[in-house]
Structures are given as structure tokens and as C-alpha cells.
Amino acid sequence: MRLIVVSNRLHVTVEEKEGKINYKQSSGGLATGLSSYLDSIKDRDFEISEYLWIGWPGSAISAGKRSEVGAELESKYNCRPVFLSEKVMDKFYLGFCNKTIWPLFHYFPMLTSYSAEHWKQYISVNETFCEAVLEAVRPGDVVWVHDYQLMLLPAMLRKKMPGLAIGYFHHIPFPAFEVFRLLPREWRNSILEGLLGSDLVGFHTHDYTQYFLRCTLRMIGLEHNLGAVNCASHTAIADTFPIGIDYEKFNGAAQNPEVKKEIREFKKAFGDKKVILSVDRLDYTKGIINRLKGYELFLERHPQWHGRVVLLSLVVPSRTGVDHYMSMKRQIDEMAGKINGKFGSAGWTPLVYQFRSYSFEALAAVYSISDIGLVTPLRDGMNLVAKEFVASKADGRGVLVLSETAGAA
């Protein structure tokens, strides 16, 4: 049996620069979690013998290079790209996905925008993905759709191929009825009906599952029996499946020679100071500014810790094309400068702030040397950093401070 994974982004990012094509591993929780699962298929006795991953390659590729990129992705990475222009991505991804769905589903209605044009583009892109899946699917395949960018896709596939086995997993929070109903009626009903096109709809937590089932009852009048919703053509089951990590990979990372080298360098830089670690994508849902304010307050109230502690704040670039994100980046920069200017000295930098992506080896090293993992999102679907931090502590040393509003809690 073959598994067809469908997500907005492939686990491989393709970049075209001056006529040359570069391939690199995509970052982010979805790519990380799914890649670990798909790798495990090779080592376990699953009914699934092979997979194909369908998604956007991460950038606009010129028409003349698409055939080459498509062949390379399919032969080397088991991927089939869905090519989308920058104009389309601006309305679909930066527009509807990240200015409407993302803020609302994370309980930030004040940051939510509503655009009929963006909604039309969202429908259009889901239709494009539907065509890509239909071109690839073979008898006996199982299709697994991922996340909020493709919530209409399951119903579109169901309409075209009623007997197709379809699963959907939702990687971000699903909001309570009182929040979800802030969407226009046509949009919210289409989203619910889209998800119910699946045979199985998965969520990170029991709360998200119950919110979804309550919305289907209150908005489109479909009751459920222990999570099973009887639709016109099939029964859709909603259930809870918390996503995990590759535990062995992180737990054994400290024995990797490259990781050992990184550990030595970090220990040399921080000496005997206590290291508080935070790792986040650039996003207002992560509470980065709130965390920095909390650290500032800690230093004000506990001067005995001056010179003895360091907050290592790693922020991974994300959605830099959205104005609100760049505004937040500037606020973080200013806050970091303020803290170091206010409390720092010639021999002590209280906040080490870095805005860039980290390799696995470097990330495993900072997990290993840190005394405290500070994972305090304002709202998060799951948060794999919390799990990675704990898994990396093979010696049992260290403390995780985890927000109650993270799905991992």
C-alpha cells in the first residue's frame, strides 16, 4: 500500500538562484514530525510500503526549470511538487492562511483580516492540490492531508473519488465555537464540510477534537456518536493523535561527534553560567516579547543572578513577507538591546539573541547544555521543542518550563 502525503510545503525546499537549483531540508514542526514518521516506515513492519509527498517546493520556480525540479524531487526525495506563483502565494498563504486562519485559530481575533479575494484564492489553491493528487493516485492508495492550508481538499477529493481512503491531520489549534463562528457563514461551513470529506480527522488534543465536533453540530447540524459523524456518502471519525518526535535521534545526539564539538563551544562561551533556552519561530503566538519582558523583570527583582545567568533566545525566521511579523521582529530587536544595555557589563551579556535557523547538531547541543527550557507560547497546537528538549536530556539534568496553553502540556 502506498501513502500519499499532501501538505502545503514539501519536506524539501527548492531554491532557484541565477539559473541554479538548490535543495535543502525544510524547517518547521510539520516537516520535522512527518519526516521522522516517514523514515520510520522503512524500519518497521507497516502495511505501507512506499510513500509520495505532494506539496509546494517552497519558492516560485521558473517555467523552464519545473520539469527538471519535478524529476529530481520525485526520483531522489519521493516528492511531487505543486508549482505556485508568488502572486498566488501572496493571496493564498500570506493572505488567507496567515492573516485569517492562523490568527483566528490561535485566538487572536484582533489580528484577523477578512478578504473575499483571499478566500477565492484559498479555494483555487485547494482545487490545484486536488488535481495534483488525482493525477498521482493509484488504486489502493491512502491519502493523508495535512493542516489548515488544505482544509477544503478532503471534500474535493471525496467528490471526485468517493471510495478513496482519506485522512486529515490538523497541526494547529482548532478554536472553540465562540471563536470559529467569527468566520463568515459560507467560509466556516465550507471548512467544516471540507474536513468531513475525510474518513479520519485528527487533532493534537482532546479539546481541539471536541471543539470541532461541537462546531459541526452547531453550524451544520451534524451530530456525532463517540466522534463518528454520519455524512451523506461515508462516516467521518474525529479523534485525538498527539504528534511525537524521533526520541532516539535526540536522546542519543550527545554522542554524535559533531554535537560534541558544538557542546564544547557552547560551554566555552557560557562558562559556569546557568543557561535558559528558548527556541521559537518568529510568531506572535509564541509569546517571545512577553518572555523577554518576563526575563527583564526577573533581572530587576533578583540582582543576585546578575553575571550568573544567560537567556539564549533562538528565533527562526518565518513569514518575513507579512508586515506584522517584521514589526514584531523590530520589537524583539529593540527589547533585546534594551535588556543588554540595562543590565549587561563588560564581562556579561544577559541575553544572547540570534535570528537565524539552526542545524540539528547545533540545536541538539544547546538542548544538552541548557539548564532550563523555557517554552511559553501564548497558544500552540503542540510544540515539539518541549519534547525535543526533554528527549535530549539523557542525563536527566534540567528543567522544562511549559505553558499550559501549549498542546504538549
mmCIF file of C-alpha atoms in Angstrom:
data_model
loop_
_atom_site.group_PDB
_atom_site.id
_atom_site.type_symbol
_atom_site.label_atom_id
_atom_site.label_comp_id
_atom_site.label_asym_id
_atom_site.label_seq_id
_atom_site.Cartn_x
_atom_site.Cartn_y
_atom_site.Cartn_z
ATOM 1 C CA MET A 1 0.000 0.000 0.000
ATOM 2 C CA ARG A 2 1.249 3.476 -0.856
ATOM 3 C CA LEU A 3 0.754 6.552 1.320
ATOM 4 C CA ILE A 4 0.271 9.904 -0.397
ATOM 5 C CA VAL A 5 1.147 12.746 1.964
ATOM 6 C CA VAL A 6 -0.258 16.145 0.984
ATOM 7 C CA SER A 7 0.829 19.361 2.689
ATOM 8 C CA ASN A 8 1.309 22.995 1.773
ATOM 9 C CA ARG A 9 5.110 22.617 1.928
ATOM 10 C CA LEU A 10 7.292 19.700 0.944
ATOM 11 C CA HIS A 11 9.897 18.471 3.404
ATOM 12 C CA VAL A 12 12.434 19.659 0.829
ATOM 13 C CA THR A 13 12.792 23.361 -0.040
ATOM 14 C CA VAL A 14 13.844 24.207 -3.585
ATOM 15 C CA GLU A 15 15.570 27.497 -4.388
ATOM 16 C CA GLU A 16 16.385 28.849 -7.832
ATOM 17 C CA LYS A 17 19.231 31.369 -7.944
ATOM 18 C CA GLU A 18 20.824 32.621 -11.140
ATOM 19 C CA GLY A 19 19.595 29.594 -13.040
ATOM 20 C CA LYS A 20 20.905 27.102 -10.476
ATOM 21 C CA ILE A 21 18.673 24.856 -8.377
ATOM 22 C CA ASN A 22 19.437 24.117 -4.716
ATOM 23 C CA TYR A 23 17.686 21.602 -2.463
ATOM 24 C CA LYS A 24 17.649 21.703 1.343
ATOM 25 C CA GLN A 25 15.669 20.249 4.232
ATOM 26 C CA SER A 26 12.610 22.303 5.211
ATOM 27 C CA SER A 27 12.323 23.540 8.797
ATOM 28 C CA GLY A 28 9.202 23.610 10.946
ATOM 29 C CA GLY A 29 7.257 21.226 13.143
ATOM 30 C CA LEU A 30 5.170 19.674 10.379
ATOM 31 C CA ALA A 31 8.133 18.841 8.148
ATOM 32 C CA THR A 32 10.139 17.555 11.119
ATOM 33 C CA GLY A 33 7.359 15.411 12.563
ATOM 34 C CA LEU A 34 6.275 13.922 9.249
ATOM 35 C CA SER A 35 9.818 13.252 8.066
ATOM 36 C CA SER A 36 10.506 11.292 11.256
ATOM 37 C CA TYR A 37 7.364 9.231 10.737
ATOM 38 C CA LEU A 38 8.060 8.515 7.078
ATOM 39 C CA ASP A 39 11.630 7.492 7.887
ATOM 40 C CA SER A 40 10.287 5.055 10.474
ATOM 41 C CA ILE A 41 8.212 3.291 7.801
ATOM 42 C CA LYS A 42 11.428 1.863 6.374
ATOM 43 C CA ASP A 43 12.359 0.244 9.687
ATOM 44 C CA ARG A 44 9.024 -1.129 10.821
ATOM 45 C CA ASP A 45 6.611 -3.772 9.629
ATOM 46 C CA PHE A 46 3.917 -1.408 8.347
ATOM 47 C CA GLU A 47 1.395 -2.200 5.640
ATOM 48 C CA ILE A 48 2.632 0.976 3.945
ATOM 49 C CA SER A 49 5.487 0.013 1.638
ATOM 50 C CA GLU A 50 6.132 3.360 -0.053
ATOM 51 C CA TYR A 51 5.087 6.997 0.015
ATOM 52 C CA LEU A 52 4.781 10.058 -2.196
ATOM 53 C CA TRP A 53 4.777 13.589 -0.755
ATOM 54 C CA ILE A 54 2.841 16.256 -2.677
ATOM 55 C CA GLY A 55 3.301 19.949 -1.882
ATOM 56 C CA TRP A 56 4.688 23.355 -2.784
ATOM 57 C CA PRO A 57 8.506 23.352 -3.100
ATOM 58 C CA GLY A 58 8.958 26.499 -1.005
ATOM 59 C CA SER A 59 9.563 29.083 -3.721
ATOM 60 C CA ALA A 60 8.414 30.118 -7.179
ATOM 61 C CA ILE A 61 10.225 28.084 -9.854
ATOM 62 C CA SER A 62 10.533 29.402 -13.405
ATOM 63 C CA ALA A 63 8.596 27.516 -16.082
ATOM 64 C CA GLY A 64 11.789 26.386 -17.790
ATOM 65 C CA LYS A 65 13.080 24.672 -14.645
ATOM 66 C CA ARG A 66 9.896 22.978 -13.464
ATOM 67 C CA SER A 67 10.386 19.756 -15.406
ATOM 68 C CA GLU A 68 13.924 19.372 -14.053
ATOM 69 C CA VAL A 69 12.843 20.126 -10.477
ATOM 70 C CA GLY A 70 9.881 17.759 -10.682
ATOM 71 C CA ALA A 71 12.031 14.876 -11.921
ATOM 72 C CA GLU A 72 14.706 15.478 -9.273
ATOM 73 C CA LEU A 73 12.210 15.702 -6.414
ATOM 74 C CA GLU A 74 10.385 12.538 -7.424
ATOM 75 C CA SER A 75 13.476 10.411 -8.072
ATOM 76 C CA LYS A 76 15.550 11.456 -5.042
ATOM 77 C CA TYR A 77 13.035 12.648 -2.446
ATOM 78 C CA ASN A 78 9.744 10.842 -3.251
ATOM 79 C CA CYS A 79 8.143 14.253 -3.752
ATOM 80 C CA ARG A 80 5.849 15.677 -6.399
ATOM 81 C CA PRO A 81 5.803 19.499 -6.465
ATOM 82 C CA VAL A 82 2.766 21.730 -6.837
ATOM 83 C CA PHE A 83 4.118 24.858 -8.512
ATOM 84 C CA LEU A 84 2.502 28.119 -7.409
ATOM 85 C CA SER A 85 3.425 31.665 -8.395
ATOM 86 C CA GLU A 86 4.429 34.371 -5.923
ATOM 87 C CA LYS A 87 1.200 36.224 -6.694
ATOM 88 C CA VAL A 88 -0.884 33.174 -5.834
ATOM 89 C CA MET A 89 1.092 32.505 -2.642
ATOM 90 C CA ASP A 90 0.698 36.126 -1.593
ATOM 91 C CA LYS A 91 -3.102 35.834 -1.568
ATOM 92 C CA PHE A 92 -3.353 32.198 -0.507
ATOM 93 C CA TYR A 93 -0.553 31.693 2.021
ATOM 94 C CA LEU A 94 0.396 35.161 3.240
ATOM 95 C CA GLY A 95 -3.209 36.270 2.784
ATOM 96 C CA PHE A 96 -5.956 33.857 3.787
ATOM 97 C CA CYS A 97 -3.849 31.268 5.610
ATOM 98 C CA ASN A 98 -1.746 33.624 7.703
ATOM 99 C CA LYS A 99 -3.919 36.713 8.002
ATOM 100 C CA THR A 100 -7.239 34.947 8.556
ATOM 101 C CA ILE A 101 -6.974 31.318 9.671
ATOM 102 C CA TRP A 102 -3.723 31.461 11.651
ATOM 103 C CA PRO A 103 -4.587 34.385 13.955
ATOM 104 C CA LEU A 104 -8.207 33.360 14.465
ATOM 105 C CA PHE A 105 -7.425 29.710 15.228
ATOM 106 C CA HIS A 106 -4.803 30.896 17.741
ATOM 107 C CA TYR A 107 -7.335 33.179 19.473
ATOM 108 C CA PHE A 108 -6.094 36.493 18.090
ATOM 109 C CA PRO A 109 -9.308 37.859 16.505
ATOM 110 C CA MET A 110 -7.961 41.405 16.725
ATOM 111 C CA LEU A 111 -5.263 40.453 14.190
ATOM 112 C CA THR A 112 -7.632 38.614 11.845
ATOM 113 C CA SER A 113 -8.421 40.102 8.438
ATOM 114 C CA TYR A 114 -11.246 39.092 6.106
ATOM 115 C CA SER A 115 -10.869 39.264 2.332
ATOM 116 C CA ALA A 116 -13.237 37.710 -0.215
ATOM 117 C CA GLU A 117 -10.413 37.775 -2.763
ATOM 118 C CA HIS A 118 -8.139 35.802 -0.442
ATOM 119 C CA TRP A 119 -10.933 33.291 0.225
ATOM 120 C CA LYS A 120 -11.387 32.717 -3.516
ATOM 121 C CA GLN A 121 -7.646 32.126 -3.863
ATOM 122 C CA TYR A 122 -7.770 29.648 -0.975
ATOM 123 C CA ILE A 123 -10.453 27.668 -2.812
ATOM 124 C CA SER A 124 -8.473 27.828 -6.056
ATOM 125 C CA VAL A 125 -5.247 26.519 -4.495
ATOM 126 C CA ASN A 126 -7.107 23.666 -2.807
ATOM 127 C CA GLU A 127 -8.516 22.795 -6.238
ATOM 128 C CA THR A 128 -4.989 22.848 -7.684
ATOM 129 C CA PHE A 129 -3.829 20.426 -4.999
ATOM 130 C CA CYS A 130 -6.861 18.240 -5.707
ATOM 131 C CA GLU A 131 -5.832 17.965 -9.360
ATOM 132 C CA ALA A 132 -2.268 17.077 -8.344
ATOM 133 C CA VAL A 133 -3.476 14.287 -6.055
ATOM 134 C CA LEU A 134 -5.861 12.891 -8.671
ATOM 135 C CA GLU A 135 -3.019 12.756 -11.198
ATOM 136 C CA ALA A 136 -0.829 10.814 -8.765
ATOM 137 C CA VAL A 137 -3.271 8.483 -7.017
ATOM 138 C CA ARG A 138 -3.369 4.765 -7.792
ATOM 139 C CA PRO A 139 -5.884 2.086 -6.716
ATOM 140 C CA GLY A 140 -5.295 1.156 -3.088
ATOM 141 C CA ASP A 141 -3.502 4.387 -2.161
ATOM 142 C CA VAL A 142 -4.207 6.162 1.124
ATOM 143 C CA VAL A 143 -4.211 9.977 1.015
ATOM 144 C CA TRP A 144 -3.131 11.877 4.130
ATOM 145 C CA VAL A 145 -3.830 15.635 4.012
ATOM 146 C CA HIS A 146 -2.118 17.990 6.439
ATOM 147 C CA ASP A 147 -3.028 21.241 8.094
ATOM 148 C CA TYR A 148 -5.047 24.396 7.789
ATOM 149 C CA GLN A 149 -3.832 25.401 4.335
ATOM 150 C CA LEU A 150 -5.743 22.464 2.803
ATOM 151 C CA MET A 151 -8.948 22.178 4.833
ATOM 152 C CA LEU A 152 -11.157 22.098 1.729
ATOM 153 C CA LEU A 153 -9.161 19.375 -0.025
ATOM 154 C CA PRO A 154 -10.680 16.237 1.600
ATOM 155 C CA ALA A 155 -14.214 17.079 0.399
ATOM 156 C CA MET A 156 -12.917 17.943 -3.083
ATOM 157 C CA LEU A 157 -11.195 14.557 -3.295
ATOM 158 C CA ARG A 158 -14.251 12.769 -1.908
ATOM 159 C CA LYS A 159 -16.420 14.332 -4.613
ATOM 160 C CA LYS A 160 -14.070 13.185 -7.386
ATOM 161 C CA MET A 161 -13.245 9.742 -5.914
ATOM 162 C CA PRO A 162 -15.918 8.640 -3.404
ATOM 163 C CA GLY A 163 -14.119 5.416 -2.485
ATOM 164 C CA LEU A 164 -10.723 6.983 -1.804
ATOM 165 C CA ALA A 165 -9.257 6.466 1.689
ATOM 166 C CA ILE A 166 -8.627 9.990 3.042
ATOM 167 C CA GLY A 167 -7.135 11.131 6.319
ATOM 168 C CA TYR A 168 -6.584 14.682 7.549
ATOM 169 C CA PHE A 169 -4.442 15.965 10.417
ATOM 170 C CA HIS A 170 -4.766 19.440 11.926
ATOM 171 C CA HIS A 171 -1.435 20.720 13.268
ATOM 172 C CA ILE A 172 -2.652 23.953 14.882
ATOM 173 C CA PRO A 173 -5.355 24.564 17.494
ATOM 174 C CA PHE A 174 -8.961 24.162 16.404
ATOM 175 C CA PRO A 175 -10.809 27.008 18.117
ATOM 176 C CA ALA A 176 -13.864 26.889 20.310
ATOM 177 C CA PHE A 177 -17.272 27.517 18.729
ATOM 178 C CA GLU A 178 -17.377 31.096 20.029
ATOM 179 C CA VAL A 179 -14.199 31.912 18.078
ATOM 180 C CA PHE A 180 -14.737 29.783 14.970
ATOM 181 C CA ARG A 181 -18.104 31.390 14.308
ATOM 182 C CA LEU A 182 -16.367 34.739 13.732
ATOM 183 C CA LEU A 183 -15.710 33.489 10.197
ATOM 184 C CA PRO A 184 -18.382 34.320 7.591
ATOM 185 C CA ARG A 185 -21.005 31.560 7.402
ATOM 186 C CA GLU A 186 -20.045 30.410 3.891
ATOM 187 C CA TRP A 187 -16.382 30.095 4.854
ATOM 188 C CA ARG A 188 -16.864 28.263 8.136
ATOM 189 C CA ASN A 189 -19.419 25.822 6.710
ATOM 190 C CA SER A 190 -17.164 25.077 3.733
ATOM 191 C CA ILE A 191 -14.245 24.403 6.077
ATOM 192 C CA LEU A 192 -16.264 22.015 8.248
ATOM 193 C CA GLU A 193 -17.660 20.207 5.211
ATOM 194 C CA GLY A 194 -14.177 20.117 3.716
ATOM 195 C CA LEU A 195 -12.713 18.395 6.769
ATOM 196 C CA LEU A 196 -15.635 15.976 6.966
ATOM 197 C CA GLY A 197 -14.698 14.744 3.497
ATOM 198 C CA SER A 198 -12.057 12.694 5.344
ATOM 199 C CA ASP A 199 -12.541 9.221 6.756
ATOM 200 C CA LEU A 200 -10.456 10.247 9.752
ATOM 201 C CA VAL A 201 -9.852 13.773 11.089
ATOM 202 C CA GLY A 202 -7.017 14.007 13.601
ATOM 203 C CA PHE A 203 -6.192 16.685 16.186
ATOM 204 C CA HIS A 204 -3.387 17.135 18.716
ATOM 205 C CA THR A 205 -5.562 17.317 21.831
ATOM 206 C CA HIS A 206 -8.933 16.160 23.119
ATOM 207 C CA ASP A 207 -10.079 19.783 23.459
ATOM 208 C CA TYR A 208 -9.467 20.522 19.764
ATOM 209 C CA THR A 209 -11.394 17.383 18.796
ATOM 210 C CA GLN A 210 -14.362 18.351 20.938
ATOM 211 C CA TYR A 211 -14.367 21.933 19.626
ATOM 212 C CA PHE A 212 -14.514 20.601 16.064
ATOM 213 C CA LEU A 213 -17.374 18.222 16.850
ATOM 214 C CA ARG A 214 -19.299 20.964 18.622
ATOM 215 C CA CYS A 215 -18.900 23.233 15.594
ATOM 216 C CA THR A 216 -20.171 20.550 13.217
ATOM 217 C CA LEU A 217 -23.262 20.180 15.389
ATOM 218 C CA ARG A 218 -23.955 23.874 15.980
ATOM 219 C CA MET A 219 -23.161 25.114 12.466
ATOM 220 C CA ILE A 220 -24.101 22.382 10.002
ATOM 221 C CA GLY A 221 -26.365 20.261 12.203
ATOM 222 C CA LEU A 222 -24.391 17.002 12.143
ATOM 223 C CA GLU A 223 -24.363 15.035 15.387
ATOM 224 C CA HIS A 224 -21.677 12.557 16.348
ATOM 225 C CA ASN A 225 -21.568 9.254 18.177
ATOM 226 C CA LEU A 226 -18.279 8.909 20.059
ATOM 227 C CA GLY A 227 -16.589 11.064 17.423
ATOM 228 C CA ALA A 228 -18.209 9.380 14.409
ATOM 229 C CA VAL A 229 -20.122 11.780 12.145
ATOM 230 C CA ASN A 230 -22.507 10.278 9.592
ATOM 231 C CA CYS A 231 -22.124 12.188 6.325
ATOM 232 C CA ALA A 232 -24.067 11.665 3.092
ATOM 233 C CA SER A 233 -21.544 9.288 1.488
ATOM 234 C CA HIS A 234 -19.454 7.987 4.393
ATOM 235 C CA THR A 235 -18.725 8.190 8.112
ATOM 236 C CA ALA A 236 -16.048 10.635 9.244
ATOM 237 C CA ILE A 237 -14.343 9.948 12.562
ATOM 238 C CA ALA A 238 -12.708 12.736 14.592
ATOM 239 C CA ASP A 239 -10.112 11.669 17.149
ATOM 240 C CA THR A 240 -7.005 12.776 19.042
ATOM 241 C CA PHE A 241 -3.453 11.855 17.965
ATOM 242 C CA PRO A 242 -0.692 13.895 19.661
ATOM 243 C CA ILE A 243 2.274 14.180 17.302
ATOM 244 C CA GLY A 244 5.626 12.983 18.580
ATOM 245 C CA ILE A 245 9.314 13.290 17.725
ATOM 246 C CA ASP A 246 12.155 10.922 16.868
ATOM 247 C CA TYR A 247 13.066 10.262 20.507
ATOM 248 C CA GLU A 248 16.120 8.109 19.810
ATOM 249 C CA LYS A 249 17.564 10.744 17.490
ATOM 250 C CA PHE A 250 17.514 13.446 20.179
ATOM 251 C CA ASN A 251 18.258 11.196 23.142
ATOM 252 C CA GLY A 252 21.416 9.855 21.527
ATOM 253 C CA ALA A 253 22.513 13.093 19.880
ATOM 254 C CA ALA A 254 25.046 13.966 22.574
ATOM 255 C CA GLN A 255 27.179 11.016 21.399
ATOM 256 C CA ASN A 256 27.425 12.446 17.884
ATOM 257 C CA PRO A 257 30.965 13.832 17.258
ATOM 258 C CA GLU A 258 29.578 16.973 15.595
ATOM 259 C CA VAL A 259 27.220 17.570 18.511
ATOM 260 C CA LYS A 260 30.062 17.027 20.988
ATOM 261 C CA LYS A 261 32.071 19.686 19.173
ATOM 262 C CA GLU A 262 29.146 22.136 19.360
ATOM 263 C CA ILE A 263 28.675 21.343 23.066
ATOM 264 C CA ARG A 264 32.309 22.196 23.817
ATOM 265 C CA GLU A 265 31.986 25.525 22.004
ATOM 266 C CA PHE A 266 28.785 26.487 23.834
ATOM 267 C CA LYS A 267 30.230 25.503 27.219
ATOM 268 C CA LYS A 268 33.305 27.597 26.486
ATOM 269 C CA ALA A 269 31.099 30.581 25.592
ATOM 270 C CA PHE A 270 28.804 30.365 28.645
ATOM 271 C CA GLY A 271 31.238 29.054 31.251
ATOM 272 C CA ASP A 272 29.604 28.244 34.588
ATOM 273 C CA LYS A 273 26.553 30.438 33.997
ATOM 274 C CA LYS A 274 23.059 28.967 34.158
ATOM 275 C CA VAL A 275 21.625 28.806 30.641
ATOM 276 C CA ILE A 276 17.929 29.408 29.984
ATOM 277 C CA LEU A 277 16.976 28.340 26.455
ATOM 278 C CA SER A 278 14.064 29.380 24.264
ATOM 279 C CA VAL A 279 13.631 28.261 20.642
ATOM 280 C CA ASP A 280 10.797 29.612 18.503
ATOM 281 C CA ARG A 281 9.764 30.511 15.019
ATOM 282 C CA LEU A 282 9.117 34.223 14.613
ATOM 283 C CA ASP A 283 5.432 34.375 15.505
ATOM 284 C CA TYR A 284 3.205 36.396 17.817
ATOM 285 C CA THR A 285 1.615 33.175 19.114
ATOM 286 C CA LYS A 286 4.947 32.149 20.658
ATOM 287 C CA GLY A 287 4.969 34.935 23.247
ATOM 288 C CA ILE A 288 8.578 35.932 22.541
ATOM 289 C CA ILE A 289 8.174 39.579 23.572
ATOM 290 C CA ASN A 290 6.241 38.556 26.694
ATOM 291 C CA ARG A 291 9.068 36.174 27.597
ATOM 292 C CA LEU A 292 11.706 38.874 27.201
ATOM 293 C CA LYS A 293 9.685 41.192 29.427
ATOM 294 C CA GLY A 294 9.479 38.411 32.000
ATOM 295 C CA TYR A 295 13.251 37.937 31.877
ATOM 296 C CA GLU A 296 13.747 41.680 32.310
ATOM 297 C CA LEU A 297 11.501 41.599 35.381
ATOM 298 C CA PHE A 298 13.439 38.619 36.756
ATOM 299 C CA LEU A 299 16.730 40.516 36.458
ATOM 300 C CA GLU A 300 15.193 43.577 38.135
ATOM 301 C CA ARG A 301 13.844 41.609 41.087
ATOM 302 C CA HIS A 302 16.785 39.239 41.543
ATOM 303 C CA PRO A 303 20.048 41.170 41.158
ATOM 304 C CA GLN A 304 21.892 38.287 42.833
ATOM 305 C CA TRP A 305 21.648 36.492 39.477
ATOM 306 C CA HIS A 306 23.448 39.224 37.562
ATOM 307 C CA GLY A 307 26.507 37.715 35.904
ATOM 308 C CA ARG A 308 25.337 34.184 36.716
ATOM 309 C CA VAL A 309 22.616 33.538 34.143
ATOM 310 C CA VAL A 310 22.136 33.841 30.381
ATOM 311 C CA LEU A 311 18.959 33.659 28.325
ATOM 312 C CA LEU A 312 19.749 32.097 24.950
ATOM 313 C CA SER A 313 16.865 33.139 22.690
ATOM 314 C CA LEU A 314 16.897 31.480 19.265
ATOM 315 C CA VAL A 315 14.326 32.874 16.840
ATOM 316 C CA VAL A 316 13.929 31.172 13.465
ATOM 317 C CA PRO A 317 12.883 33.480 10.576
ATOM 318 C CA SER A 318 9.302 32.910 9.441
ATOM 319 C CA ARG A 319 6.750 34.715 7.259
ATOM 320 C CA THR A 320 9.024 37.674 6.739
ATOM 321 C CA GLY A 321 6.717 38.821 3.950
ATOM 322 C CA VAL A 322 3.959 39.677 6.450
ATOM 323 C CA ASP A 323 4.160 43.238 7.812
ATOM 324 C CA HIS A 324 3.049 42.292 11.326
ATOM 325 C CA TYR A 325 5.859 39.753 11.614
ATOM 326 C CA MET A 326 8.522 42.247 10.588
ATOM 327 C CA SER A 327 7.104 44.763 13.049
ATOM 328 C CA MET A 328 7.368 42.120 15.765
ATOM 329 C CA LYS A 329 10.953 41.368 14.688
ATOM 330 C CA ARG A 330 11.830 45.034 15.232
ATOM 331 C CA GLN A 331 10.192 44.973 18.677
ATOM 332 C CA ILE A 332 12.224 41.901 19.640
ATOM 333 C CA ASP A 333 15.431 43.550 18.399
ATOM 334 C CA GLU A 334 14.691 46.656 20.455
ATOM 335 C CA MET A 335 13.767 44.634 23.541
ATOM 336 C CA ALA A 336 16.971 42.586 23.296
ATOM 337 C CA GLY A 337 19.063 45.746 23.022
ATOM 338 C CA LYS A 338 17.244 47.298 25.961
ATOM 339 C CA ILE A 339 17.871 44.304 28.251
ATOM 340 C CA ASN A 340 21.561 44.041 27.390
ATOM 341 C CA GLY A 341 22.032 47.802 27.667
ATOM 342 C CA LYS A 342 20.232 47.980 31.004
ATOM 343 C CA PHE A 343 21.821 45.004 32.773
ATOM 344 C CA GLY A 344 24.883 43.948 30.781
ATOM 345 C CA SER A 345 28.500 44.614 31.639
ATOM 346 C CA ALA A 346 31.911 44.164 30.038
ATOM 347 C CA GLY A 347 32.046 40.547 31.168
ATOM 348 C CA TRP A 348 28.381 39.557 30.961
ATOM 349 C CA THR A 349 25.743 39.600 28.230
ATOM 350 C CA PRO A 350 22.458 38.637 29.926
ATOM 351 C CA LEU A 351 20.602 37.937 26.661
ATOM 352 C CA VAL A 352 22.101 36.121 23.685
ATOM 353 C CA TYR A 353 19.583 36.642 20.886
ATOM 354 C CA GLN A 354 20.036 35.063 17.467
ATOM 355 C CA PHE A 355 17.705 35.400 14.492
ATOM 356 C CA ARG A 356 18.549 32.508 12.190
ATOM 357 C CA SER A 357 17.980 28.822 11.544
ATOM 358 C CA TYR A 358 19.993 26.233 13.453
ATOM 359 C CA SER A 359 21.362 22.893 12.248
ATOM 360 C CA PHE A 360 20.257 19.740 14.061
ATOM 361 C CA GLU A 361 23.733 19.380 15.582
ATOM 362 C CA ALA A 362 23.739 22.920 16.984
ATOM 363 C CA LEU A 363 20.174 22.579 18.258
ATOM 364 C CA ALA A 364 20.927 19.256 19.962
ATOM 365 C CA ALA A 365 23.965 20.879 21.585
ATOM 366 C CA VAL A 366 22.051 23.822 23.065
ATOM 367 C CA TYR A 367 19.366 21.443 24.325
ATOM 368 C CA SER A 368 22.103 19.431 26.018
ATOM 369 C CA ILE A 369 23.931 22.306 27.747
ATOM 370 C CA SER A 370 20.855 24.302 28.816
ATOM 371 C CA ASP A 371 19.681 24.199 32.414
ATOM 372 C CA ILE A 372 16.152 25.428 31.710
ATOM 373 C CA GLY A 373 13.962 25.027 28.640
ATOM 374 C CA LEU A 374 11.570 27.988 28.539
ATOM 375 C CA VAL A 375 8.639 27.049 26.291
ATOM 376 C CA THR A 376 5.922 29.634 26.898
ATOM 377 C CA PRO A 377 3.713 30.152 23.832
ATOM 378 C CA LEU A 378 0.516 32.136 24.211
ATOM 379 C CA ARG A 379 -1.178 29.430 22.137
ATOM 380 C CA ASP A 380 0.333 26.459 20.311
ATOM 381 C CA GLY A 381 -1.066 23.402 18.575
ATOM 382 C CA MET A 382 1.502 21.061 20.136
ATOM 383 C CA ASN A 383 5.080 22.446 20.344
ATOM 384 C CA LEU A 384 7.788 19.922 19.538
ATOM 385 C CA VAL A 385 10.565 21.996 21.138
ATOM 386 C CA ALA A 386 9.299 20.936 24.566
ATOM 387 C CA LYS A 387 9.535 17.263 23.612
ATOM 388 C CA GLU A 388 12.915 17.671 21.915
ATOM 389 C CA PHE A 389 14.341 19.410 24.996
ATOM 390 C CA VAL A 390 13.235 16.628 27.339
ATOM 391 C CA ALA A 391 14.383 13.874 24.961
ATOM 392 C CA SER A 392 17.833 15.467 24.703
ATOM 393 C CA LYS A 393 18.365 15.272 28.463
ATOM 394 C CA ALA A 394 19.832 11.765 28.549
ATOM 395 C CA ASP A 395 21.428 12.547 31.929
ATOM 396 C CA GLY A 396 18.129 13.682 33.432
ATOM 397 C CA ARG A 397 19.505 17.148 34.211
ATOM 398 C CA GLY A 398 17.487 20.276 33.501
ATOM 399 C CA VAL A 399 14.024 21.746 33.955
ATOM 400 C CA LEU A 400 11.287 22.357 31.394
ATOM 401 C CA VAL A 401 9.021 25.364 31.972
ATOM 402 C CA LEU A 402 5.994 24.769 29.731
ATOM 403 C CA SER A 403 2.997 26.990 29.081
ATOM 404 C CA GLU A 404 -0.398 25.470 29.867
ATOM 405 C CA THR A 405 -1.658 26.763 26.511
ATOM 406 C CA ALA A 406 0.714 24.547 24.501
ATOM 407 C CA GLY A 407 -0.812 21.341 23.193
ATOM 408 C CA ALA A 408 2.169 19.440 24.631
ATOM 409 C CA ALA A 409 1.015 20.401 28.128
#
